[in-house]
PDB file of C-alpha atoms and ligand atoms in Angstrom:
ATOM      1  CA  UNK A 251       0.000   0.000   0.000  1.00 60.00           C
ATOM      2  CA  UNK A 252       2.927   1.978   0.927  1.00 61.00           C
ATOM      3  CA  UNK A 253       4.282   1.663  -2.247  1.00 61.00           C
ATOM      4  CA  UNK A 254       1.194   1.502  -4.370  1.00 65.00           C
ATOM      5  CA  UNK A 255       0.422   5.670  -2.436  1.00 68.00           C
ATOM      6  CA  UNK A 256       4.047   6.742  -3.331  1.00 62.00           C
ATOM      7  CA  UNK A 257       3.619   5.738  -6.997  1.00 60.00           C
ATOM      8  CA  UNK A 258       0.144   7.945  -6.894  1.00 64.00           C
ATOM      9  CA  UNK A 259       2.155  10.673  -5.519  1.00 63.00           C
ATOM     10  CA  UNK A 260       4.612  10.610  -8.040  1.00 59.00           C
ATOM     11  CA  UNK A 261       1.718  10.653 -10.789  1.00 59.00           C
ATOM     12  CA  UNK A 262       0.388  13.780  -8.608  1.00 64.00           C
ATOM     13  CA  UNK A 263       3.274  16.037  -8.700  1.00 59.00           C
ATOM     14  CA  UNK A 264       3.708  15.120 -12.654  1.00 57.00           C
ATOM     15  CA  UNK A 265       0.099  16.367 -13.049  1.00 59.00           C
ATOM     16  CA  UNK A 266      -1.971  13.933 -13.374  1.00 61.00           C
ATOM     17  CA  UNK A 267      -5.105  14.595 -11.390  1.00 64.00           C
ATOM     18  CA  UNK A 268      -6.938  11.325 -12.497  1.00 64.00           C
ATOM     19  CA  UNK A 269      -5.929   7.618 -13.205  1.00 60.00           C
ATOM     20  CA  UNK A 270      -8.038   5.056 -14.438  1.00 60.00           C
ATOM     21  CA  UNK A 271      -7.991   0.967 -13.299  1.00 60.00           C
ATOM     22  CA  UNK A 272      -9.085  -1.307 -15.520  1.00 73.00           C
ATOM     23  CA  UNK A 273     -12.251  -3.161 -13.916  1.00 77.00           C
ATOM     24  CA  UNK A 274     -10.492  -6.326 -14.224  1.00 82.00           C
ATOM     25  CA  UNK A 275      -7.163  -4.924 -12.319  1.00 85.00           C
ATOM     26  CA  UNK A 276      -9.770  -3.102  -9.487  1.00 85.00           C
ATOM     27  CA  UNK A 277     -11.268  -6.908  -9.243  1.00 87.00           C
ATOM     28  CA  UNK A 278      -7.765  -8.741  -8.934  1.00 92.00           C
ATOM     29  CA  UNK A 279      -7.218  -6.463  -6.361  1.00 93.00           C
ATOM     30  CA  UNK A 280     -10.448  -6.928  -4.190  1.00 95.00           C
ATOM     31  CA  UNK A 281     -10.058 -10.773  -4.329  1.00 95.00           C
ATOM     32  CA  UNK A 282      -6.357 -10.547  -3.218  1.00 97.00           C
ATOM     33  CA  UNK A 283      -8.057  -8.217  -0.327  1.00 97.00           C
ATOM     34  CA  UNK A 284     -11.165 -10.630   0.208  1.00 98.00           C
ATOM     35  CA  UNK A 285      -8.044 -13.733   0.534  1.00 98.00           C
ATOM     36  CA  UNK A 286      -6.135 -11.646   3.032  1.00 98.00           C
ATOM     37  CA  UNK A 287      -8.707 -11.002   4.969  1.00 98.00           C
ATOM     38  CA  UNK A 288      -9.953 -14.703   5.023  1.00 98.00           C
ATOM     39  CA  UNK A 289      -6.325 -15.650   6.230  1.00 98.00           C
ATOM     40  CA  UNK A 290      -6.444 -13.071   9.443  1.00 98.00           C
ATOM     41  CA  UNK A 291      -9.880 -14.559  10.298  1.00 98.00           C
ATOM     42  CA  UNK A 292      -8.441 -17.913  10.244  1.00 98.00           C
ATOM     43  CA  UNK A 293      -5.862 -16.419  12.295  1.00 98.00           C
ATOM     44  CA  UNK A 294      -7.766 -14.977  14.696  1.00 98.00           C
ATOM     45  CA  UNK A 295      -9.989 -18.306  14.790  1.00 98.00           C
ATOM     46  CA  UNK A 296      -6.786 -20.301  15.989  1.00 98.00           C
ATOM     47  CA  UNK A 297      -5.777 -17.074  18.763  1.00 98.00           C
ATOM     48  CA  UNK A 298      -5.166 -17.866  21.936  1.00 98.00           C
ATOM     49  CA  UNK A 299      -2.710 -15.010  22.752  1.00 98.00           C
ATOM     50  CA  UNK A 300      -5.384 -13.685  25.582  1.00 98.00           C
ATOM     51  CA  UNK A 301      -7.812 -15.316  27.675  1.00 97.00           C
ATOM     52  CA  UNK A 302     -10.692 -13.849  25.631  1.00 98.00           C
ATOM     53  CA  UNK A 303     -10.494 -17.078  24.260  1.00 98.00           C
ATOM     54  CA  UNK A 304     -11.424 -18.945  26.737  1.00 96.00           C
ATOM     55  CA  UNK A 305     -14.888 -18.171  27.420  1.00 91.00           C
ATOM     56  CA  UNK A 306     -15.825 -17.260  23.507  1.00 97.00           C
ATOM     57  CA  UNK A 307     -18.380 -19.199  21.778  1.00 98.00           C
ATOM     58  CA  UNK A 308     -17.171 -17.922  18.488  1.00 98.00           C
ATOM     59  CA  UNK A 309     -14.083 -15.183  17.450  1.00 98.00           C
ATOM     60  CA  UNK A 310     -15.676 -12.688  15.545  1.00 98.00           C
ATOM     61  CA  UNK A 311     -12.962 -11.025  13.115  1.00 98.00           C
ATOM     62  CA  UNK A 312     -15.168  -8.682  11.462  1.00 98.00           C
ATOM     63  CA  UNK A 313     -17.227  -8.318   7.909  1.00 98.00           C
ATOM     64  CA  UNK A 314     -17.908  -6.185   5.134  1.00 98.00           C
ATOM     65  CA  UNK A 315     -16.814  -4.359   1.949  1.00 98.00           C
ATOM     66  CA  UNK A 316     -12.786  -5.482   1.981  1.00 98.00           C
ATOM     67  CA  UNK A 317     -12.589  -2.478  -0.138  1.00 98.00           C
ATOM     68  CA  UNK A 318     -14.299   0.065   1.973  1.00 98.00           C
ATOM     69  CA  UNK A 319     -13.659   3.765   2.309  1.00 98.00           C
ATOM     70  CA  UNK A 320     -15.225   3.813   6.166  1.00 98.00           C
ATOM     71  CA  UNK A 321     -14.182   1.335   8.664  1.00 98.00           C
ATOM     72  CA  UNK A 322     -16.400   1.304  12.272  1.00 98.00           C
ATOM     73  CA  UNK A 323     -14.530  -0.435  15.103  1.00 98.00           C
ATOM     74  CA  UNK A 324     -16.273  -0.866  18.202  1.00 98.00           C
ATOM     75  CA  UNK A 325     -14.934  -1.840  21.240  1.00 98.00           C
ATOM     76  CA  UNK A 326     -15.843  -6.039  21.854  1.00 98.00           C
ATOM     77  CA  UNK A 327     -18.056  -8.548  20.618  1.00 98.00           C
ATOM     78  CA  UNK A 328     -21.218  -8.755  22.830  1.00 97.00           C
ATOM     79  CA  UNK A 329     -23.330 -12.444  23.418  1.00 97.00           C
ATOM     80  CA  UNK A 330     -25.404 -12.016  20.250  1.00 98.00           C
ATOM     81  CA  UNK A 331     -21.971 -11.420  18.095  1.00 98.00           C
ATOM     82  CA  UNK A 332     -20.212 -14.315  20.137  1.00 98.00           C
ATOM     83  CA  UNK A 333     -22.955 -16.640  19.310  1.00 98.00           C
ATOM     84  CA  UNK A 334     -23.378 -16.159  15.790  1.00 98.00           C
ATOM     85  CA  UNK A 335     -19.159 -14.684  14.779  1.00 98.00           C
ATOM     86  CA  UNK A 336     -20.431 -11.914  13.208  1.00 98.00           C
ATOM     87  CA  UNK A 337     -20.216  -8.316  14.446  1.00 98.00           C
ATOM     88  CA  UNK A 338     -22.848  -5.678  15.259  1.00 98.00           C
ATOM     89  CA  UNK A 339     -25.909  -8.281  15.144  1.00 98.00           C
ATOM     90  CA  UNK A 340     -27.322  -7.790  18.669  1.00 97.00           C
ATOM     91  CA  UNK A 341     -29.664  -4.318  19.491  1.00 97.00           C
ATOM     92  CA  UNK A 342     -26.424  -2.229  19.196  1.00 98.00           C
ATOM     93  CA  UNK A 343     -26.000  -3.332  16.234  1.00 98.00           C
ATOM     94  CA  UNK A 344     -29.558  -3.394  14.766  1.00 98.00           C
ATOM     95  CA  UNK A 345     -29.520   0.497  15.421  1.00 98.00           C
ATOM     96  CA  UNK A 346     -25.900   0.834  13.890  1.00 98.00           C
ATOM     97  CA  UNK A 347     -27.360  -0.766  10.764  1.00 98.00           C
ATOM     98  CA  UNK A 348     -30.436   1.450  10.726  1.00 97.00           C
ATOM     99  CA  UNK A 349     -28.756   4.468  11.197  1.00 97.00           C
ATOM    100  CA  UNK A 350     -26.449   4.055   8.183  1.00 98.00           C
ATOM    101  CA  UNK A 351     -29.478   2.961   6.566  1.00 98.00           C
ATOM    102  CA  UNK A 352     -31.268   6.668   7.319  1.00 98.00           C
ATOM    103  CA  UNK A 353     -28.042   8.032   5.838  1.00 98.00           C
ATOM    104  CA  UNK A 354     -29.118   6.632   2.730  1.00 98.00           C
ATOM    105  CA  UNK A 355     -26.300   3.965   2.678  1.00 98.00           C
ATOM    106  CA  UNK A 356     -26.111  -0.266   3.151  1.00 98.00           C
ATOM    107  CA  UNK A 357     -23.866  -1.425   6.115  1.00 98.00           C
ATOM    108  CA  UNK A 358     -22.636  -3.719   3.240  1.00 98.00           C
ATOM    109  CA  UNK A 359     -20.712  -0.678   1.924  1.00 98.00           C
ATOM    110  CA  UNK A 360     -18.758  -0.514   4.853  1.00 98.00           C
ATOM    111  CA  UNK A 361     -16.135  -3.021   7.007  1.00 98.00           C
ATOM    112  CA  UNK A 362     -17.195  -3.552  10.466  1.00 98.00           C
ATOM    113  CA  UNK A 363     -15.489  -4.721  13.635  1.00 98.00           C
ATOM    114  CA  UNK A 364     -14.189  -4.267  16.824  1.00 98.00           C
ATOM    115  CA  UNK A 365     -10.658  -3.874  18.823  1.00 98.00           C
ATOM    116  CA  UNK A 366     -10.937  -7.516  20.476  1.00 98.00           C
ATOM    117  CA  UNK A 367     -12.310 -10.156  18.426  1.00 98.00           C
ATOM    118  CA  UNK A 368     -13.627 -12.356  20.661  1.00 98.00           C
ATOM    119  CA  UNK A 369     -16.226 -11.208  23.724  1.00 98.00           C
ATOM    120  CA  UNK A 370     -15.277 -10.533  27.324  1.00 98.00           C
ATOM    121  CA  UNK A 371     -16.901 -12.006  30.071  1.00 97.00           C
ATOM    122  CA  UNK A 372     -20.259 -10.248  31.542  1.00 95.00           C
ATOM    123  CA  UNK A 373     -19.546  -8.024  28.227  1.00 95.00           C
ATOM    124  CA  UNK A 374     -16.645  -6.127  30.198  1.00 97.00           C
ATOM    125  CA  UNK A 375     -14.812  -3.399  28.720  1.00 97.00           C
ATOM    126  CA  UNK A 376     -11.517  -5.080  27.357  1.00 98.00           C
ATOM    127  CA  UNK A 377      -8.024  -4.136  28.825  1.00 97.00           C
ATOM    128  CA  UNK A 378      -5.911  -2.335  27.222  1.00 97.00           C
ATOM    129  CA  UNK A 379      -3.608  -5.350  27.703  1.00 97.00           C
ATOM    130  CA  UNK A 380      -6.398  -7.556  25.836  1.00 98.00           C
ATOM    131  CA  UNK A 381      -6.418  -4.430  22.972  1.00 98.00           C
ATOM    132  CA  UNK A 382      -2.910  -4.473  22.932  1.00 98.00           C
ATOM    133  CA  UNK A 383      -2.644  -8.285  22.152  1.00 98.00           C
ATOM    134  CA  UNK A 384      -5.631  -8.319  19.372  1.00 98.00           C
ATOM    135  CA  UNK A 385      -4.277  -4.894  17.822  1.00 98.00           C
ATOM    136  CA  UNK A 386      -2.041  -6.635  15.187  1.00 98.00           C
ATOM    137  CA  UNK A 387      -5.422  -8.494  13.225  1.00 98.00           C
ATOM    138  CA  UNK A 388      -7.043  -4.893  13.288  1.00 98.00           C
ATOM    139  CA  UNK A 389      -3.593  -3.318  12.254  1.00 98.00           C
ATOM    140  CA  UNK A 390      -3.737  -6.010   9.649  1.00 98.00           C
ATOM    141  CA  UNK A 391      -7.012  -5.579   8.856  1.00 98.00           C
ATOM    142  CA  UNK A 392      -7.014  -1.755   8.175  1.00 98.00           C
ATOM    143  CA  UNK A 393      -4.008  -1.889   5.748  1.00 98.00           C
ATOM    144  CA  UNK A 394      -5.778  -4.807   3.589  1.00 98.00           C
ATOM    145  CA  UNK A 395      -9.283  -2.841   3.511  1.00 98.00           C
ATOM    146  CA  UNK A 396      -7.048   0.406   3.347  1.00 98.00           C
ATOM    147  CA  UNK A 397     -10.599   2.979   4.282  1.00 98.00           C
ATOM    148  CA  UNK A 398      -9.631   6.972   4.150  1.00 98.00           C
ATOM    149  CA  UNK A 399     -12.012   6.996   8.041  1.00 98.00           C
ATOM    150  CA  UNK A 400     -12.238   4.641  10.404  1.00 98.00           C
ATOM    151  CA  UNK A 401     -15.291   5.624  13.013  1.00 98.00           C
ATOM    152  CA  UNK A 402     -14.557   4.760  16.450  1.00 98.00           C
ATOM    153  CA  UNK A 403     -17.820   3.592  18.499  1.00 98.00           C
ATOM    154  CA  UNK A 404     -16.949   4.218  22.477  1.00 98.00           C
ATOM    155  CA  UNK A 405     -14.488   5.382  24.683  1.00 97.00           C
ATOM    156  CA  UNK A 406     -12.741   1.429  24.267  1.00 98.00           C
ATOM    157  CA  UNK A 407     -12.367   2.038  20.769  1.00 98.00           C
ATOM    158  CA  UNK A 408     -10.675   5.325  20.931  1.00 98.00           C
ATOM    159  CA  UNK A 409      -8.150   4.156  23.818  1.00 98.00           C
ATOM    160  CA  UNK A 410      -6.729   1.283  21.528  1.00 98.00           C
ATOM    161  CA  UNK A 411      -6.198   3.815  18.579  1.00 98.00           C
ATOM    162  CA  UNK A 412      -4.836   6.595  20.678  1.00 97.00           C
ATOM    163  CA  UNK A 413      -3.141   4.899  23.456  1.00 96.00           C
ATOM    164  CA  UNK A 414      -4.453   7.258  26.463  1.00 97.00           C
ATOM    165  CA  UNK A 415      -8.282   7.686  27.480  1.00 96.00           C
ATOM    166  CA  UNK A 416     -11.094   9.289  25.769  1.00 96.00           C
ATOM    167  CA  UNK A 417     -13.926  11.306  26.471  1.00 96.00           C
ATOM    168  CA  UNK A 418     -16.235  10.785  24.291  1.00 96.00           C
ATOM    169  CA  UNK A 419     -18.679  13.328  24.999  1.00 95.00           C
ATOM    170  CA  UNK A 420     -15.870  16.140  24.582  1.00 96.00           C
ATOM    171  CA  UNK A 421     -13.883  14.476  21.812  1.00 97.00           C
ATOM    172  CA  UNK A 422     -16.964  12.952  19.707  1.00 97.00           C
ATOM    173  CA  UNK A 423     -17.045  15.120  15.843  1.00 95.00           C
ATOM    174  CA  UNK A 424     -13.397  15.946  16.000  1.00 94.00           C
ATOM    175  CA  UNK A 425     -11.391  14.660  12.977  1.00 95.00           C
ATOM    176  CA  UNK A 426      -7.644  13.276  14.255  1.00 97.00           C
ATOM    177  CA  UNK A 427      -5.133  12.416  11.327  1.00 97.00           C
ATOM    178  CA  UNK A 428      -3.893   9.129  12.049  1.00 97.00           C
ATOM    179  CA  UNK A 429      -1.529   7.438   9.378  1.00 96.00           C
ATOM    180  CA  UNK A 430      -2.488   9.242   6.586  1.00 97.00           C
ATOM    181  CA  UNK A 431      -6.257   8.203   7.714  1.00 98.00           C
ATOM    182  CA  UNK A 432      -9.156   9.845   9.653  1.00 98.00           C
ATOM    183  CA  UNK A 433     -10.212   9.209  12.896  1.00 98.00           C
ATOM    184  CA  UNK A 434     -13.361  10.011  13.787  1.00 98.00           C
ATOM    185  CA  UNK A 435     -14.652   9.703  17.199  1.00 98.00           C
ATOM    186  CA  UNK A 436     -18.902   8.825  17.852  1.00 98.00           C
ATOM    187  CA  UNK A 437     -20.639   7.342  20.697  1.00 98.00           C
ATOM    188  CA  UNK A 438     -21.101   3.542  21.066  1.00 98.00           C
ATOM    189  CA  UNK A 439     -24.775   2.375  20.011  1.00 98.00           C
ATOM    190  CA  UNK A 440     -25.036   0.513  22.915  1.00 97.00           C
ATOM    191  CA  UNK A 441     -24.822   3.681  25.028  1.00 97.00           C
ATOM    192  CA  UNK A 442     -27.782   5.319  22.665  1.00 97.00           C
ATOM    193  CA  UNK A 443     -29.773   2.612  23.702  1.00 97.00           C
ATOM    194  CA  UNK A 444     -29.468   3.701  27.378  1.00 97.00           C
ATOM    195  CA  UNK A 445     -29.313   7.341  25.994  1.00 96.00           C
ATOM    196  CA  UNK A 446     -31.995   8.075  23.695  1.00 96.00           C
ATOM    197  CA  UNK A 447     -31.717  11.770  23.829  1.00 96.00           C
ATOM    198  CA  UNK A 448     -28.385  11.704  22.240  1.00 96.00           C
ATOM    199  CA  UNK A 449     -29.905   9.324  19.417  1.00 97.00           C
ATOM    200  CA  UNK A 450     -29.293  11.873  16.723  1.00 97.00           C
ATOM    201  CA  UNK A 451     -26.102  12.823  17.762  1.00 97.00           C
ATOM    202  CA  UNK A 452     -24.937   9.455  16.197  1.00 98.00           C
ATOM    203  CA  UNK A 453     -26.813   9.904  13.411  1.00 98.00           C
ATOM    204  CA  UNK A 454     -25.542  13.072  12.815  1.00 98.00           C
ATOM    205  CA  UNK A 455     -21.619  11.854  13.390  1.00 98.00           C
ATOM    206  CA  UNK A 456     -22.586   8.862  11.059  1.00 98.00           C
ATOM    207  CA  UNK A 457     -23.568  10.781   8.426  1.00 98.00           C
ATOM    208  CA  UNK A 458     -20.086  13.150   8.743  1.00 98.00           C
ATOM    209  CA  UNK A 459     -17.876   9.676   8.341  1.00 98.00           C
ATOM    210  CA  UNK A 460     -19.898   8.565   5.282  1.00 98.00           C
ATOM    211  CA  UNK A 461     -19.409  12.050   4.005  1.00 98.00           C
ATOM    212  CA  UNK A 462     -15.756  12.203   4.970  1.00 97.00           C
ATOM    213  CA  UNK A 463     -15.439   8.931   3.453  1.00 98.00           C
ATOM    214  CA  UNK A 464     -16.769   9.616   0.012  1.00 97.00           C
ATOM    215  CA  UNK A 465     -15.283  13.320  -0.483  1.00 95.00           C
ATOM    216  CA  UNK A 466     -12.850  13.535  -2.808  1.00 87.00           C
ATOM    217  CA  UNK A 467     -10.641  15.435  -0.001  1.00 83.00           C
ATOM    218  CA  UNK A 468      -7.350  14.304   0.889  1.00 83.00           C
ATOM    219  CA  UNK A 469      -6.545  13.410   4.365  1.00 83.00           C
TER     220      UNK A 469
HETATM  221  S1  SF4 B 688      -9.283 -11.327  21.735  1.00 92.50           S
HETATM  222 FE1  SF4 B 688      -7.804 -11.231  20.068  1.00 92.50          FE
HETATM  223  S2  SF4 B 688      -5.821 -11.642  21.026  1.00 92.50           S
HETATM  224 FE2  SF4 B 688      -7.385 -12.310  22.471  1.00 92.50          FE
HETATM  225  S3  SF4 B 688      -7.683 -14.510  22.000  1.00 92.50           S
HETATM  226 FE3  SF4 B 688      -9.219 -13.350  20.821  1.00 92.50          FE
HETATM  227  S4  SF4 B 688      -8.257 -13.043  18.809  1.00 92.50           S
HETATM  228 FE4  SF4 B 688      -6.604 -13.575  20.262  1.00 92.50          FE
END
């Protein structure tokens, strides 16, 4: 990827302001991503670097467009997501999907997953120690899918990408370069659910990632 942004940067200062892939190339690409991926979920499958693994029913690596321009990380699997290895599938994630949805978007368009891959116990926050020894699938994971913003749901979430806390209340809406990406901070849907007054406050920071996403602004 490295490599593949210098060459675009050497088209840039020549001038060139557009390129065009061939479909065929654009599809080579996305199956080499869809492979990758496949091989950290296997990966993660066979983990036992924490004791997450212990008490999970199933890991849950994560799903979605391997090619997306928005990744959301949240912070852990909960029991619905545990149970069926998928992420986002309990009530949290019902109202994650609708609210993309009401943006006028499919959740399909996007890659979706969390900072742990397999569930704490009692749905505990995980340790930074526990982020810290899952990071390298989601490091993996965001070079392969490569997105321009990847939306942090919760407090958990933004303390594995920026290494110190977060409060989310104060730091939610702020765009942080990160990499040559965008971080943008929201609230967990599992707090709307307790919270409904602050229901389209999501909504609202949903919609600014998608937007981010898609503009043709560089980070
Ligand atoms: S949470 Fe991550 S590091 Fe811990 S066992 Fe599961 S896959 Fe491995």
């Amino acid at each position: 990827m490295d490599e593949l942004r210098d060459y675009l940067n050497i088209l840039k200062s020549l001038g060139f302001n557009e390129i065009f892939i061939d479909k065929e190339e654009k599809s080579v690409e996305i199956q080499e991503k869809v492979k990758l991926l496949e091989q950290i979920a296997q990966q993660i499958k066979n983990c036992t670097k924490c004791d997450l693994h212990k008490s999970r029913t199933n890991p849950v690596p994560g799903e979605g467009n391997p090619d997306a321009k928005l990744m959301f990380v949240g912070e852990a699997p909960g029991g619905d997501e545990d149970k069926q290895g998928r992420p986002f599938v309990g009530r949290a994630g019902k109202l994650l999907t609708k609210m993309i949805e009401a943006t006028g978007h499919k959740r399909e368009e996007f890659f979706i997953t969390n900072t742990v891959k397999c569930r704490p116990p009692k749905n505990r926050t995980p340790t930074p120690w526990e982020q810290e020894a899952c990071w390298e699938y989601l490091e993996k994971q965001i070079e392969i899918v490569d997105p321009k913003v990847i939306c942090l749901l919760g407090a958990a979430a933004g303390y594995a990408f920026l290494k110190r806390p977060v409060k989310i209340t104060k730091e939610r809406g702020q765009i942080i370069k990160w990499n040559g990406r965008i971080l943008y901070l929201t609230y967990h849907p599992a707090y709307i659910l307790r919270n409904l007054q602050a229901e389209p406050i999501l909504l609202q920071d949903i919609k600014r990632a998608i937007e981010l996403a898609y503009s043709q602004e560089e980070v």
